[in-house]
C-alpha positions as CSV (number, residue, x, y, z in Angstrom):
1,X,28.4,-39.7,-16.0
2,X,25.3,-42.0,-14.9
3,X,25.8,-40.1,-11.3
4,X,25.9,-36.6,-13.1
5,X,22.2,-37.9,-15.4
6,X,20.7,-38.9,-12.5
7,X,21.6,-35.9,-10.6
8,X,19.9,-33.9,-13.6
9,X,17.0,-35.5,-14.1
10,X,16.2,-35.1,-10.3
11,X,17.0,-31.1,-10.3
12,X,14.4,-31.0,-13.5
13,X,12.1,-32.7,-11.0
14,X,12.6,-30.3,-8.8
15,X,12.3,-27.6,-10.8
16,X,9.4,-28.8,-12.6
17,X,7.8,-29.5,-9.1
18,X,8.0,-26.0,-7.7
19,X,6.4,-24.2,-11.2
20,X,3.6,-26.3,-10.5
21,X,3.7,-25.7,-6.9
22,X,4.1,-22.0,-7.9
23,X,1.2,-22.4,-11.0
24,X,-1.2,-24.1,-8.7
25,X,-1.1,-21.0,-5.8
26,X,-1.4,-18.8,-8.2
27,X,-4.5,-20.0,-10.5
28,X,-7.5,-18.4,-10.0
29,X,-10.7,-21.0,-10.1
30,X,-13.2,-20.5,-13.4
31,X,-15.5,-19.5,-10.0
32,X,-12.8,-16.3,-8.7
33,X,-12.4,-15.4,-12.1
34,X,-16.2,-14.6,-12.9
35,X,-16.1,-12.7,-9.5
36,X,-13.1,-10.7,-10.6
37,X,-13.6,-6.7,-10.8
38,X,-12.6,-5.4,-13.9
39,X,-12.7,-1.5,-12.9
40,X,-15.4,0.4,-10.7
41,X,-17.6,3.2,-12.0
42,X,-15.0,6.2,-11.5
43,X,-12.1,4.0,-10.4
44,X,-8.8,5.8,-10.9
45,X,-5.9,3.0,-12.4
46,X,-4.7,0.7,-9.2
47,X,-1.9,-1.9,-9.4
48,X,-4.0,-5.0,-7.6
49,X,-6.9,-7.1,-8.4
50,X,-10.3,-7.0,-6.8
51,X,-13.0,-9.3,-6.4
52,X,-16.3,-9.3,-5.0
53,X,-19.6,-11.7,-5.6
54,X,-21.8,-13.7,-2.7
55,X,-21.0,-17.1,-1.3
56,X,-24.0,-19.4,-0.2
57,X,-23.6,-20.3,4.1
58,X,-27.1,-21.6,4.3
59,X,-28.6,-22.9,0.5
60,X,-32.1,-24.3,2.2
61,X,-33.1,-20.7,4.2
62,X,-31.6,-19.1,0.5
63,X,-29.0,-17.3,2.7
64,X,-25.9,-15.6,1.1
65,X,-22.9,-13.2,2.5
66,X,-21.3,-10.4,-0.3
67,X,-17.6,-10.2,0.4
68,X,-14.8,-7.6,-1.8
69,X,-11.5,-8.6,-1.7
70,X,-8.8,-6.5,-2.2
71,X,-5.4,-7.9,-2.5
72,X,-2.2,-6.6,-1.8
73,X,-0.9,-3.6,-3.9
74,X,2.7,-2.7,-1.5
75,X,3.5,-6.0,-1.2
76,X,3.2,-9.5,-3.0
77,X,0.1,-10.5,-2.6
78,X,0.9,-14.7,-3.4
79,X,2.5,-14.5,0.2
80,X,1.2,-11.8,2.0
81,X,-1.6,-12.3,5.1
82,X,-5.3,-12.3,4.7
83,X,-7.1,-10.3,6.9
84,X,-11.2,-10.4,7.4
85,X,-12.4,-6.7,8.2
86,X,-15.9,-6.5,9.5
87,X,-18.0,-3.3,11.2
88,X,-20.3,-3.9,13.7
89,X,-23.6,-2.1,14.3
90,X,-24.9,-4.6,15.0
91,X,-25.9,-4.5,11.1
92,X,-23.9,-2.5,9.1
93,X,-21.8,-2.9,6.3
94,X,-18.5,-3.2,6.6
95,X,-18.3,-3.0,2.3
96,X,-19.2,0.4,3.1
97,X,-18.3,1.4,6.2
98,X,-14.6,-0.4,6.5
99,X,-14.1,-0.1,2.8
100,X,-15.0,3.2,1.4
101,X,-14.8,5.5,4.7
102,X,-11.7,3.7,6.6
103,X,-9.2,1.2,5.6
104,X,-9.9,0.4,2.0
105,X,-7.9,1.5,-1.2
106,X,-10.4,4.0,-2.1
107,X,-12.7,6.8,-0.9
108,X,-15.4,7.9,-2.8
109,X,-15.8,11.7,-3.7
110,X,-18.3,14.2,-2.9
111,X,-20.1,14.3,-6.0
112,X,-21.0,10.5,-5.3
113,X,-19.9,9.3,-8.4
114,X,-16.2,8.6,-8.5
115,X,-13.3,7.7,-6.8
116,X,-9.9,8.6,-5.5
117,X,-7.0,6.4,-4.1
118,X,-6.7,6.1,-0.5
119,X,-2.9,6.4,0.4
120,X,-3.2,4.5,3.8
121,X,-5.0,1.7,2.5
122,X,-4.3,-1.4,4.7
123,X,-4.1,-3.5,1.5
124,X,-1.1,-2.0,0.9
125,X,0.7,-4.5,3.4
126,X,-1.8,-7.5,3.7
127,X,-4.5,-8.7,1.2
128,X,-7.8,-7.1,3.0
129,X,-11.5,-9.5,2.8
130,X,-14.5,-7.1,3.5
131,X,-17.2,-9.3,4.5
132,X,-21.2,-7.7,4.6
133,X,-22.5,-9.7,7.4
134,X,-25.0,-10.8,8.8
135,X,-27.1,-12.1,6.0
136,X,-29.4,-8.1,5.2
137,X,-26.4,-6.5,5.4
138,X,-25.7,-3.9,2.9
139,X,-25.8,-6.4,-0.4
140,X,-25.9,-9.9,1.5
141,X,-29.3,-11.3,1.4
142,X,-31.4,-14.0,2.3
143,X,-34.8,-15.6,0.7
144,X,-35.9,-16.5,4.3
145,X,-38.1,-13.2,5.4
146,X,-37.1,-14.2,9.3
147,X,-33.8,-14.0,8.6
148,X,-33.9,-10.5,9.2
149,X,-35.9,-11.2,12.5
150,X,-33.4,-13.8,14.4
151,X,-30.3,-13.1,13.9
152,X,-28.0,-12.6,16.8
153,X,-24.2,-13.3,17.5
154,X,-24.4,-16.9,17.4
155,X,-25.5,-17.4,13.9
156,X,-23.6,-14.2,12.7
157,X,-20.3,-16.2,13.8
158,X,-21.6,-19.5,12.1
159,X,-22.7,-18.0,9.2
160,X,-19.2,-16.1,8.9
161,X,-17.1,-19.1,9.5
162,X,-19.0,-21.1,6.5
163,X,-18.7,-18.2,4.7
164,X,-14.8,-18.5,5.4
165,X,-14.7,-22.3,4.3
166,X,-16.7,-22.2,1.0
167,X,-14.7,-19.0,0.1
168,X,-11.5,-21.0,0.6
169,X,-13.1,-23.0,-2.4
170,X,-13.1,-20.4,-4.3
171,X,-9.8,-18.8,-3.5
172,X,-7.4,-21.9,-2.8
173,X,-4.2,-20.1,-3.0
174,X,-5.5,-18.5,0.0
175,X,-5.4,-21.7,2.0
176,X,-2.5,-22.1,4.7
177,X,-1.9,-18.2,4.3
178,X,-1.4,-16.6,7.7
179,X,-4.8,-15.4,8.7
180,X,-6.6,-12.4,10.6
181,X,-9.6,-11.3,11.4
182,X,-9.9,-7.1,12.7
183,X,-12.8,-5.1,13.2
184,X,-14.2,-2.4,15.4
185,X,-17.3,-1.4,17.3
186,X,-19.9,-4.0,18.0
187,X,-17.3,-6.4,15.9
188,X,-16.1,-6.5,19.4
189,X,-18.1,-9.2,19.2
190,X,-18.1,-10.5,16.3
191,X,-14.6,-11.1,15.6
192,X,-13.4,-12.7,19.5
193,X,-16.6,-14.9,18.8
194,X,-15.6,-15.9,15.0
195,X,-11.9,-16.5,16.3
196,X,-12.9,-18.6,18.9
197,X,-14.9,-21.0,16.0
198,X,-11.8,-21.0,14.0
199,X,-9.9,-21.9,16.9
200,X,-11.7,-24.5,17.6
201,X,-12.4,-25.8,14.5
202,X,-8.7,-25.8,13.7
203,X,-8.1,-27.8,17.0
204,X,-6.4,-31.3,16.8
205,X,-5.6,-30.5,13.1
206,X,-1.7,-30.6,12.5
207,X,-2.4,-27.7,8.9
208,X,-5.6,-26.4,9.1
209,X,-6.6,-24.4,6.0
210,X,-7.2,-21.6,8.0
211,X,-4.3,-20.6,9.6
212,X,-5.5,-18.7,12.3
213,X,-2.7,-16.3,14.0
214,X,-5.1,-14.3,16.1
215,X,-7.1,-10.9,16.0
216,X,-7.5,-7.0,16.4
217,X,-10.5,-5.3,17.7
218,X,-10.8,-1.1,17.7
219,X,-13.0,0.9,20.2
220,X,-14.9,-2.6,20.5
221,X,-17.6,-3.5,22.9
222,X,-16.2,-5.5,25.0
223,X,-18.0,-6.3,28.3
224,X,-21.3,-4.8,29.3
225,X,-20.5,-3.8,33.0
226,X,-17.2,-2.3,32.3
227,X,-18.6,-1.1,29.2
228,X,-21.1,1.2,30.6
229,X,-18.6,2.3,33.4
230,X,-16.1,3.2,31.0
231,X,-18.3,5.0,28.8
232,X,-20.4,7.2,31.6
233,X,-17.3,8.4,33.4
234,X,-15.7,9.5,29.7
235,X,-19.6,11.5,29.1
236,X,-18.9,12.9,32.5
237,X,-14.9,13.8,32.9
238,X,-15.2,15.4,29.1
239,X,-18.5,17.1,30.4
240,X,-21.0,15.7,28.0
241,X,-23.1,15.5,31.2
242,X,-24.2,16.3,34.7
243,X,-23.0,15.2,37.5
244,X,-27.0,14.0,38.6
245,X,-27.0,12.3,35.1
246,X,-23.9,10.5,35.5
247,X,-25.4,9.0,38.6
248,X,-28.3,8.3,37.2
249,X,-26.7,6.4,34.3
250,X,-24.7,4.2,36.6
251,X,-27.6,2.9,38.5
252,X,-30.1,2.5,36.0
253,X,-27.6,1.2,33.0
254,X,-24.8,-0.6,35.1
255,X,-26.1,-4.5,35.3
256,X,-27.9,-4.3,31.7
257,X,-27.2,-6.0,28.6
258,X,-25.8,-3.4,26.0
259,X,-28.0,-4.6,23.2
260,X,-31.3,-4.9,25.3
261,X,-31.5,-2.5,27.8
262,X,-33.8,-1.9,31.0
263,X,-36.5,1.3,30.3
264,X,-35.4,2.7,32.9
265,X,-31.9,2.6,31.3
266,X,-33.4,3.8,28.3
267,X,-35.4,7.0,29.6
268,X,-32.1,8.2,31.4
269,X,-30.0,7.3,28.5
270,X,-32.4,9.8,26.6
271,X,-31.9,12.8,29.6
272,X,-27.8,12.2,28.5
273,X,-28.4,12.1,24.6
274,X,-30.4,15.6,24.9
275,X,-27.4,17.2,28.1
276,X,-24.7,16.2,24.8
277,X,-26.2,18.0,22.3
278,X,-26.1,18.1,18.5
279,X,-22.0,16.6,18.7
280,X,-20.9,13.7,16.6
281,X,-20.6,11.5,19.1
282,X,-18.0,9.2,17.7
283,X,-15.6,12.1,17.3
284,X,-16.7,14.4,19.9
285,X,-14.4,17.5,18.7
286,X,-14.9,16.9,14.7
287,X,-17.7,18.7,13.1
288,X,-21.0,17.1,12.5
289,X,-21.7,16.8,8.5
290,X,-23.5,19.9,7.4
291,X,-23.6,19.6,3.8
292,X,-25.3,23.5,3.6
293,X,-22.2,24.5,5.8
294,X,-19.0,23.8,3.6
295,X,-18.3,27.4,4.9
296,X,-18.4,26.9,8.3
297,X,-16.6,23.5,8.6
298,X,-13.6,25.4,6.8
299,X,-13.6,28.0,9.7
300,X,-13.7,25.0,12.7
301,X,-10.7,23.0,10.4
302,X,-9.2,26.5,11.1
303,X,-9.3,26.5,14.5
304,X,-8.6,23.1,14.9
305,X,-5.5,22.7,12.5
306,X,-4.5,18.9,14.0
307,X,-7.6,18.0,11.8
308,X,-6.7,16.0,8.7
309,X,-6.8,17.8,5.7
310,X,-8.9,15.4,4.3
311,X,-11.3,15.0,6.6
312,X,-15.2,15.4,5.5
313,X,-18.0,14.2,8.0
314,X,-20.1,13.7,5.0
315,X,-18.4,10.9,3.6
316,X,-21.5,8.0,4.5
317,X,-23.5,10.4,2.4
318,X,-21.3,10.1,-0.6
319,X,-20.8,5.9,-0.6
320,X,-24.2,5.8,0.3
321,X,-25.2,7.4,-3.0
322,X,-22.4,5.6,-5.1
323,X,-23.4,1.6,-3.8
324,X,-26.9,2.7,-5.0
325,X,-26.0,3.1,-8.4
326,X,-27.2,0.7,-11.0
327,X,-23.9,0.5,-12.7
328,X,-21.8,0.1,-9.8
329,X,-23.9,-3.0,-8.4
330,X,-23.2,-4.4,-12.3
331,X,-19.2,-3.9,-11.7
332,X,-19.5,-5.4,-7.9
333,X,-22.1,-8.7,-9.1
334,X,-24.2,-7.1,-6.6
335,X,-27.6,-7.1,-6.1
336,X,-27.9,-9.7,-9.2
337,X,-31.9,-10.1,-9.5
338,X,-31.8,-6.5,-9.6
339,X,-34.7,-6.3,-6.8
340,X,-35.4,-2.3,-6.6
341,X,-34.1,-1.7,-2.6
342,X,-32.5,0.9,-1.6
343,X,-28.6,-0.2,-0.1
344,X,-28.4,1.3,3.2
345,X,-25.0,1.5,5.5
346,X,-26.6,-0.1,8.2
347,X,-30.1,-2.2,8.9
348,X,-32.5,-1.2,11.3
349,X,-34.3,-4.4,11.4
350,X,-31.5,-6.5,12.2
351,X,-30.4,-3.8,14.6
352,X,-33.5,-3.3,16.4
353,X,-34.5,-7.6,16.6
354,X,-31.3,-8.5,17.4
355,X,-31.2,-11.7,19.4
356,X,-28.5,-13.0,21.7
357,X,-25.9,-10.9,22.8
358,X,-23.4,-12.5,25.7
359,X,-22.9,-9.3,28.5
360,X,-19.0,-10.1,27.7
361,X,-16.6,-11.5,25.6
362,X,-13.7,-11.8,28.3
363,X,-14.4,-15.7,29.0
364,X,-13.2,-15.7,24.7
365,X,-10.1,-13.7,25.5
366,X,-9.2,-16.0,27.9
367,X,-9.6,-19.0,26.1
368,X,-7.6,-17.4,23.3
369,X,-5.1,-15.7,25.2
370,X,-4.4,-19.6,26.7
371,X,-4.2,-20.8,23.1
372,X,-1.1,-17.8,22.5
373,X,-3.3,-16.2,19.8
374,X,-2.1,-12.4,18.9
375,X,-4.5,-10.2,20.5
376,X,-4.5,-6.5,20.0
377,X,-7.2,-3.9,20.8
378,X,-7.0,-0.5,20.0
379,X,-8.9,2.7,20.8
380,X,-9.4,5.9,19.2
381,X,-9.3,8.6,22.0
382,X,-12.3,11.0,21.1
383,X,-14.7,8.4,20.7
384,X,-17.6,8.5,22.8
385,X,-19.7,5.6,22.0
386,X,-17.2,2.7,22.7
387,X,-14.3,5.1,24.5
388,X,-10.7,4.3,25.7
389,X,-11.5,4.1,29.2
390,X,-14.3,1.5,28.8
391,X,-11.7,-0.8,27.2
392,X,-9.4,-0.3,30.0
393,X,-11.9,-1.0,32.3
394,X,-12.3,-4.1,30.3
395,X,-8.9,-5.2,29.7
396,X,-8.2,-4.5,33.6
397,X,-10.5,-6.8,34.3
398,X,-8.4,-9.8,33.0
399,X,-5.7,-9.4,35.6
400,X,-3.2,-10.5,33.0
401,X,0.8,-9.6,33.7
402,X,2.3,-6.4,31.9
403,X,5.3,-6.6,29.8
404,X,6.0,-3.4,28.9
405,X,4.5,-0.3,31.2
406,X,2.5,2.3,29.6
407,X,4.8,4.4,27.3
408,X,4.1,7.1,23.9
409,X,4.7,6.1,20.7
410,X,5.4,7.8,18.0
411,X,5.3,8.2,14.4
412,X,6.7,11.0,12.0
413,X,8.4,12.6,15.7
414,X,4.9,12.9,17.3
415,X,3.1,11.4,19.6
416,X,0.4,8.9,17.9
417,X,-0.6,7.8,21.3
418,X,-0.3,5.5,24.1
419,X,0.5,1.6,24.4
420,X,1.2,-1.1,26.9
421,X,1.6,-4.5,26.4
422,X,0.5,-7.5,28.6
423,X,1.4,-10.8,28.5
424,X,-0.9,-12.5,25.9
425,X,-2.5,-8.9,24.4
426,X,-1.6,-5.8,23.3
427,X,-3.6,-2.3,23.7
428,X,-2.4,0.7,22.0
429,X,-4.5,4.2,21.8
430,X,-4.7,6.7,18.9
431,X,-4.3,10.1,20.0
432,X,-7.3,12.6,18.4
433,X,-8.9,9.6,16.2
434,X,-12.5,8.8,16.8
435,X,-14.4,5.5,17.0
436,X,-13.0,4.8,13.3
437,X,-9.7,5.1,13.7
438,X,-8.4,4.8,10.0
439,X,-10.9,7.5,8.8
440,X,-9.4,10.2,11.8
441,X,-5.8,8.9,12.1
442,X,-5.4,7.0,8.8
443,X,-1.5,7.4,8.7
444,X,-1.3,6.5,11.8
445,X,-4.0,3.3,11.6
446,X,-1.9,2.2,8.9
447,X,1.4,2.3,11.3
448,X,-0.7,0.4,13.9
449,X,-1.7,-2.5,11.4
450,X,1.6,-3.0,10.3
451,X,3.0,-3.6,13.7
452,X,-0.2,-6.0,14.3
453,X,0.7,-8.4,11.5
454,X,4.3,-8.4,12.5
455,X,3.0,-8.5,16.1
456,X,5.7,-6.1,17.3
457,X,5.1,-3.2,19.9
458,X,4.4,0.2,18.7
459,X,7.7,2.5,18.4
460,X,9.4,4.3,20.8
461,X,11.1,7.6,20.0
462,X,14.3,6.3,18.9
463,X,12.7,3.9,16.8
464,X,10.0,6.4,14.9
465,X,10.5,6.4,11.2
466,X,8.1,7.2,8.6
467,X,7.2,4.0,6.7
468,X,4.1,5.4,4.2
């Protein structure tokens, strides 16, 4: 009988032990809670929470990131992985870009003003952190004037990782939680350069906070010199430009730093941009947006039916309009001291004074690749500006082992592209998507995110099935 008490008593320890377990990763902080989104101007009903808000990296230079989280909607978000998502530019937002053009759970509609649902949204398997970095980014601000005038890659990645830490204050039930981080374009550098902080921060600790499992780039700059080959032999063999041009480019452009290069880069750069024409060069066969020529995009989606249905070229024009409403900034605790600015998609200044830039991130894929991070990089195929073939070139230049040979895969019975996996990283292609992949191929993004987190190869044609 004393056996059977005792016995009990210990189970209702037990018990009692794991609601408060379960309690405690569950609470949201007096701090989450004032950051918590009640409902968006125009927000059809969703089934997850939102939050959005700044957190301080630097309080002496006044400096402060804006972040929206989005948690999981498909699956439970108490368990499921974080992911950070941030655009490149450098200098645009990935609040707007990321959120509201590619991968978020919303799109916003032509008149500017409301919403729909996004049925690819990546939240729908993982709980999805858009992060507006670096500080003059779409609603993250600073007080110091020469913010906006310094920053570079190194600060960007500091500034993001104490962004990461004091957030974790805010959001403890998010510590431990398998973590990401994903982006695309310039975010090529930002991410392999934030990974490698976390990495080693983390090292020598037995359970860091942030636990780090590894990272996706898409149509990312990569390395300078194979960089500029990759993307001058794409301009030529899709005949963007002469054959003198393409020369031209090479021996101008090839030893030059992407983000500050030579004039005489420059000036033939210009003799390309004027052979290509009026094209959007991140989706070279998509229509450029034309909003006097609603007609005339109808009859090219006619001609080229493997379109999306949904696709509209306008669509920066139409978040650009809604993240400058008054009472949307209310509903995101944006723009709090209500200073009259303009939010723009992407900042010239911090484009145009950008400071460092290393000519490659390969020495960080190394390292990381060593460490047995997950690496993935993915490229749309009708992207111009950061094409396939430069990351190959890129990727090629590791030298690392290949598991599995270039093969299709598939999703829905068609091809969705092209992937082959290496030992340590994993590239996979996205047949007709652009430089943002989830806004060409969104279905098929989604496919390719889900096989990231569970860090599986993308499916052959016996294995194709239609997941979303």
């Amino acid at each position: 009988m004393a056996a059977a008490t005792v016995l009990l008593a210990a189970i209702l320890v037990l018990s009692l032990s794991y609601c408060c377990a379960a309690s405690a990763a569950t609470t949201v902080t007096a701090a989450a809670e004032s950051d918590r989104i009640d409902r968006l101007p125009g927000q059809p009903p969703v089934n997850f929470s939102m939050y959005s808000g700044y957190v301080t990296v630097d309080a002496a230079a006044g400096r402060a990131l804006f972040y929206w989280l989005m948690e999981a909607s498909g699956v439970p978000a108490d368990s499921a992985p974080l992911v950070l998502w941030l655009n490149g530019g450098p200098g645009c937002s990935s609040v707007g870009y990321g959120a509201m053009e590619e991968l978020g759970a919303f799109r916003v509609n032509p008149d500017g003003e409301t919403l729909s649902l996004n049925p690819y949204a990546w939240n729908k398997v993982a709980n999805v952190l858009f992060l507006d970095s670096p500080a003059g980014v779409g609603y993250s601000y600073t007080n110091t004037t020469n913010d906006l005038y310094s920053a570079g890659d190194n600060k960007t990645a500091h500034d993001s990782y104490a962004f990461l830490i004091n957030w974790l204050e805010r959001f403890p039930q998010y510590k431990y939680r398998d973590f990401y981080i994903a982006g695309e374009s310039y975010a090529g550098h930002y991410v392999p350069q934030l990974s490698q902080v976390v990495y080693r921060s983390n090292k020598g600790i037995e359970n860091p906070t942030l636990n780090f499992k590894g990272f996706m780039v898409g149509n990312a700059v990569i390395d300078d010199y194979h960089d500029y080959k990759g993307t001058f032999e794409y301009w030529w063999t899709h005949g963007l430009i002469s054959d003198e041009t393409y020369v031209k480019l090479w021996e101008a452009c090839k030893y030059d730093v992407s983000e500050h290069p030579s004039k005489e880069c420059q000036k033939i750069s210009e003799v390309a941009e004027a052979e290509q024409g009026n094209i959007d060069l991140y989706s070279i066969y998509t229509p450029t947006c034309n909003k006097t020529s609603l007609h005339k995009r109808r009859q090219i989606r006619g001609r080229m039916p493997w379109l999306p249905r949904g696709y509209d070229p306008c669509t920066e024009l139409y978040f650009t309009n809604y993240y400058n409403l008054p009472e949307v900034q209310e509903a995101f605790h944006a723009n709090v001291t209500g200073i009259p600015y303009a939010w723009i998609g992407c900042s010239d200044p911090i484009y145009e004074y950008w400071k460092d830039s290393p000519g490659s991130m390969l020495p960080i894929y190394r390292e990381l690749i060593s460490a047995g991070l997950g690496i993935w990089v993915f490229s749309g195929d009708t992207d111009s500006v950061v094409p396939l073939t430069a990351s190959r070139y890129s990727i090629d230049a590791l030298s690392l082992p290949t598991i599995t040979k270039w093969y299709p895969w598939y999703y829905d019975e068609e091809v969705g592209g092209w992937c082959q996996v290496y030992e340590g990283l994993t590239l996979v292609t996205v047949r007709g998507a652009g430089h943002e992949v989830p806004l060409h191929r969104p279905r098929q993004a989604l496919k390719l995110f889900e096989h990231f987190l569970r860090d599986v190869p993308m499916p052959k044609p016996v294995e194709s099935v239609q997941s979303y």
